[in-house]
C-alpha positions as a printed Julia matrix, in Angstrom:
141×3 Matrix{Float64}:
   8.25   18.45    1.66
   5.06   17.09   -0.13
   3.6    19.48   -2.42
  -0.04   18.63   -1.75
  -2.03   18.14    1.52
  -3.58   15.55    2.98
  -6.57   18.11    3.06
  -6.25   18.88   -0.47
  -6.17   15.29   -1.26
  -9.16   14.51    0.46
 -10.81   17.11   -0.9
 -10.18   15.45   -4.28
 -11.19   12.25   -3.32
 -14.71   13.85   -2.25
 -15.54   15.87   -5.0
 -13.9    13.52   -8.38
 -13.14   10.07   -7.29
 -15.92    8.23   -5.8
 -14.64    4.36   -6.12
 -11.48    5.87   -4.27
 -13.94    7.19   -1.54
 -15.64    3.75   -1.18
 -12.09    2.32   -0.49
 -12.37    4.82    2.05
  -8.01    5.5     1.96
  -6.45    6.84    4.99
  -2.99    8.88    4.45
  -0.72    8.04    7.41
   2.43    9.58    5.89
   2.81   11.73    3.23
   6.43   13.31    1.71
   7.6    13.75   -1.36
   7.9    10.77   -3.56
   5.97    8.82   -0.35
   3.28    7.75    1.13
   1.26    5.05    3.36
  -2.36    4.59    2.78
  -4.49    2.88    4.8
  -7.42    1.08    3.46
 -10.11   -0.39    6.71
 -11.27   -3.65    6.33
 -14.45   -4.0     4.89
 -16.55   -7.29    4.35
 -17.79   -5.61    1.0
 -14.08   -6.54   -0.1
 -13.98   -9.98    0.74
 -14.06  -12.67   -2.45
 -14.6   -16.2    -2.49
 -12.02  -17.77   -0.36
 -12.21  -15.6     2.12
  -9.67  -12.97    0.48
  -9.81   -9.01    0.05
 -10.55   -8.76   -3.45
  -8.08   -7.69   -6.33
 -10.12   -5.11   -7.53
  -9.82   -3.49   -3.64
  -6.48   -3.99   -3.65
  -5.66   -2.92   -7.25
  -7.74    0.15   -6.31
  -5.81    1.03   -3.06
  -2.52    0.84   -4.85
  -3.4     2.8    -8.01
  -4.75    5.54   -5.18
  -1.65    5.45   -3.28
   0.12    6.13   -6.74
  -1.88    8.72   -7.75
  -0.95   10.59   -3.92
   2.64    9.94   -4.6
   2.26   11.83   -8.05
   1.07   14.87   -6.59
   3.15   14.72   -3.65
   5.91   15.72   -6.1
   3.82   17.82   -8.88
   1.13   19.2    -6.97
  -2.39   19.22   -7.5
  -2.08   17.78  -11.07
  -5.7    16.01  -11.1
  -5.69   14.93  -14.69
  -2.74   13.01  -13.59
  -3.52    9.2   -15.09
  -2.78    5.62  -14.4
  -0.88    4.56  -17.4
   0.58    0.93  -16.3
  -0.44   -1.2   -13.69
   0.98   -4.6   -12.44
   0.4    -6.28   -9.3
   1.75   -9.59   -8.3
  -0.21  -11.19   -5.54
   2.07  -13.07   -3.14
  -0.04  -14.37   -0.42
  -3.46  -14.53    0.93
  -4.16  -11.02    2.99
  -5.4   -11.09    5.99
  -9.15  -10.06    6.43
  -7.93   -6.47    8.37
  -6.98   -2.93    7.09
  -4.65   -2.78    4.31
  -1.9    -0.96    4.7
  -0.27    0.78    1.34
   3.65    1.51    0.92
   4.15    3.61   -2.01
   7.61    5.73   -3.51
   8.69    6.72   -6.87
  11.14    5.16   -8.32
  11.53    8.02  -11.05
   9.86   11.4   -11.92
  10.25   12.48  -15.92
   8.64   15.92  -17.11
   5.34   13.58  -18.19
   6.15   10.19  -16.75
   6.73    8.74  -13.23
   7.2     5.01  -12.29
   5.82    3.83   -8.93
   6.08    1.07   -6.66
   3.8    -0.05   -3.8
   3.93   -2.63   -1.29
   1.03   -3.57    0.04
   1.19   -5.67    3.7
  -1.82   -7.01    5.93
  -2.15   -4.25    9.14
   0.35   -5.74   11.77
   2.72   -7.77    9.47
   5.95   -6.6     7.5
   5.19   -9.72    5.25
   3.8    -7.88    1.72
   0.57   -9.88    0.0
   1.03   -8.17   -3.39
   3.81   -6.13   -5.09
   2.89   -3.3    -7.72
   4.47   -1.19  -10.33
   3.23    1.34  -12.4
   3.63    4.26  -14.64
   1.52    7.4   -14.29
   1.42   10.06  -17.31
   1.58   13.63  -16.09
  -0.23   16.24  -18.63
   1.66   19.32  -19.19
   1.23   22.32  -17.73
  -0.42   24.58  -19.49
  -0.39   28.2   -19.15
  -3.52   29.47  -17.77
């Protein structure tokens, strides 16, 4: 069982993360150590070439990360991005993006991520991403 909402993490997103708000990220599943994101389709992301941006997509998998994180801590805000690498595989399609994300292992202040990110309606992925997320310590309040 997840240890943060969907509510909560909306909540977040509303009051501390405003380029994760323009993304606009939808949560379609959410467990601990997973989650799918959704990201609509916006012309604002589209690049030369007709592609979503990296940035966008960068953005959306960094987000689903940071959910994934706090699906297994809590509501750790000050959680931070401490690695990031994408591989782009193919052209996306100009429709929502749909993030896969699960960790691949939780330390006391370190967890390593992996997200998938796939076109809405294909199983074919258009980038790959890894990443490493530093978890502060909990501190005695």
């Amino acid at each position: 069982m997840s240890r943060i909402t969907k509510a909560e993490i909306a909540d977040i997103v509303a009051k501390a993360l405003p380029f994760a708000e323009m993304l606009g990220p939808e949560i379609e599943k959410l467990k601990a150590g997973e989650a799918i994101v959704r990201m609509p389709f916006k012309p604002d992301f589209i690049r030369p070439g007709g592609t979503i941006s990296g940035p966008a997509m960068m953005g959306l998998a960094d987000f689903t990360m940071y959910v994934v994180v706090m699906s297994l801590v809590g509501r750790v805000e000050l959680a931070v991005t401490t690695n990031l690498n994408i591989n782009f595989l193919r052209k996306p399609a100009q429709k929502d993006m749909l993030a896969h994300g699960r960790i691949l292992k939780l330390g006391k202040r370190l967890a390593v991520l992996e997200v998938s990110l796939t076109s809405d309606g294909s199983d074919e992925p258009v980038a790959h991403v890894t990443g490493t997320y530093s978890i502060p310590p909990k501190t005695d309040e």
